[in-house]
Amino acid sequence: MTQRTMVWVFIGFLTSVAFIGPAQANTLEVTGTLNRLTTGPLLGTTFDTWNINIPTGGNFTVDVLAYEASQSNVATAGYFSSDLNGDGELTWLDADTYFYRNTGAPLSAVDALVRADDINNNTPVYQNGLTALTSPVTVTSLSQAEGAIDGSIHFRRDPAYDVTAAPGNYLLLMADFRLDPAEAQAGINTNDNFSPPTGFVGGITDHADYRFRLSSNTLNFLIDGNTITASPVPLPAAVWLFGSGLVGLAGLARRRLSA
Ligand SMILES: [Ca+2]
Ligand SMILES: [Ca+2]
Ligand SMILES: [Ca+2]
Ligand SMILES: [Ca+2]
């Protein structure tokens, strides 16, 4: 190989590396259904608990899609509804989300870290005296436009936020309207119902569907049951190949030059 050829090969490698660019976004979509209990010892709505294990810590985005109307009142200008999950029903989960510390023990109010409710209010609300400086999970609300990327039409009600997490195991709670930590510890969202828009006729109130999306440029998400494990994105194998190629070329070039 002539020196000129080697220079072009070298430039080719550099261009290839440049085209690899930053790590691809890694996305996980999770769906669920909450139910309203009207008989039995627990009255109210259920909530879901997702284990989120992040051994290395890191950054990711949570984007919720749930409320299937554009307004909370049919008389409001611009009102429309949309069957966002295509199941033939319109449901009305006014999603309320929380991060808790996961100690492995039963869920306890003292482990609540931060509440992330609607995009425009109640996001974030740190719990148990924590602040953005002291909580192991911090939350930054996204704009309405960013919260609508997943198809949300009442994105003010659908939480959407960026998360920074210290290494650890956490719980992500998905609930309706307002799940106080004492209610979470007791296992039921008390006195809660899924509220259709005011004026809506024949609304479904015995259950509500949701979807949330986790995405990150730096973390991969694996789900097993209700446990989601987030691990750093490995460097693409190609980067290692190009790297060793460059080292080899450099050695070759040095030998040629000294000869
Ligand atoms: Ca639906
Ligand atoms: Ca909400
Ligand atoms: Ca959304
Ligand atoms: Ca409640």
Short mmCIF file of N, CA and C in Angstrom, two decimals, residues 1 18-19 39 41 69 74 83-84 87 105 120 136 162 181 219 248:
data_model
loop_
_atom_site.label_atom_id
_atom_site.label_comp_id
_atom_site.label_asym_id
_atom_site.label_seq_id
_atom_site.Cartn_x
_atom_site.Cartn_y
_atom_site.Cartn_z
N MET A 1 0.85 -1.20 0.00
CA MET A 1 0.00 0.00 0.00
C MET A 1 0.89 1.25 0.00
N ALA A 18 -17.13 9.06 11.87
CA ALA A 18 -17.98 10.23 12.02
C ALA A 18 -19.44 9.88 11.74
N PHE A 19 -19.67 8.99 10.76
CA PHE A 19 -21.05 8.66 10.39
C PHE A 19 -21.74 7.78 11.43
N THR A 39 -66.31 -2.56 45.15
CA THR A 39 -66.72 -3.45 46.24
C THR A 39 -65.47 -4.00 46.90
N PRO A 41 -62.82 -4.57 50.46
CA PRO A 41 -62.25 -3.75 51.54
C PRO A 41 -61.53 -2.50 51.02
N ALA A 69 -58.88 12.49 25.55
CA ALA A 69 -59.63 13.66 25.10
C ALA A 69 -58.70 14.86 25.12
N VAL A 74 -66.34 18.90 27.48
CA VAL A 74 -66.74 18.83 26.07
C VAL A 74 -67.17 20.19 25.54
N ASP A 83 -59.21 7.72 20.28
CA ASP A 83 -58.93 6.39 20.85
C ASP A 83 -57.44 6.11 20.63
N LEU A 84 -56.63 6.63 21.54
CA LEU A 84 -55.19 6.65 21.32
C LEU A 84 -54.57 5.26 21.24
N ASP A 87 -58.27 0.63 21.07
CA ASP A 87 -58.98 -0.53 21.63
C ASP A 87 -60.51 -0.37 21.55
N ALA A 105 -38.32 -3.89 50.58
CA ALA A 105 -39.38 -4.05 51.57
C ALA A 105 -40.68 -3.54 50.95
N ASN A 120 -47.77 21.04 33.13
CA ASN A 120 -47.79 22.46 33.48
C ASN A 120 -47.93 22.76 34.97
N PRO A 136 -32.18 11.39 44.97
CA PRO A 136 -31.42 10.56 44.02
C PRO A 136 -32.07 10.50 42.63
N ASP A 162 -37.82 14.64 31.79
CA ASP A 162 -36.48 14.06 31.80
C ASP A 162 -36.11 13.69 33.23
N PRO A 181 -48.70 9.55 49.10
CA PRO A 181 -47.85 8.47 49.60
C PRO A 181 -48.52 7.60 50.65
N LEU A 219 -28.76 4.80 27.79
CA LEU A 219 -29.17 3.60 28.51
C LEU A 219 -29.97 2.68 27.60
N GLY A 248 -3.41 -0.04 13.87
CA GLY A 248 -2.61 -0.83 12.93
C GLY A 248 -2.05 0.03 11.82
#
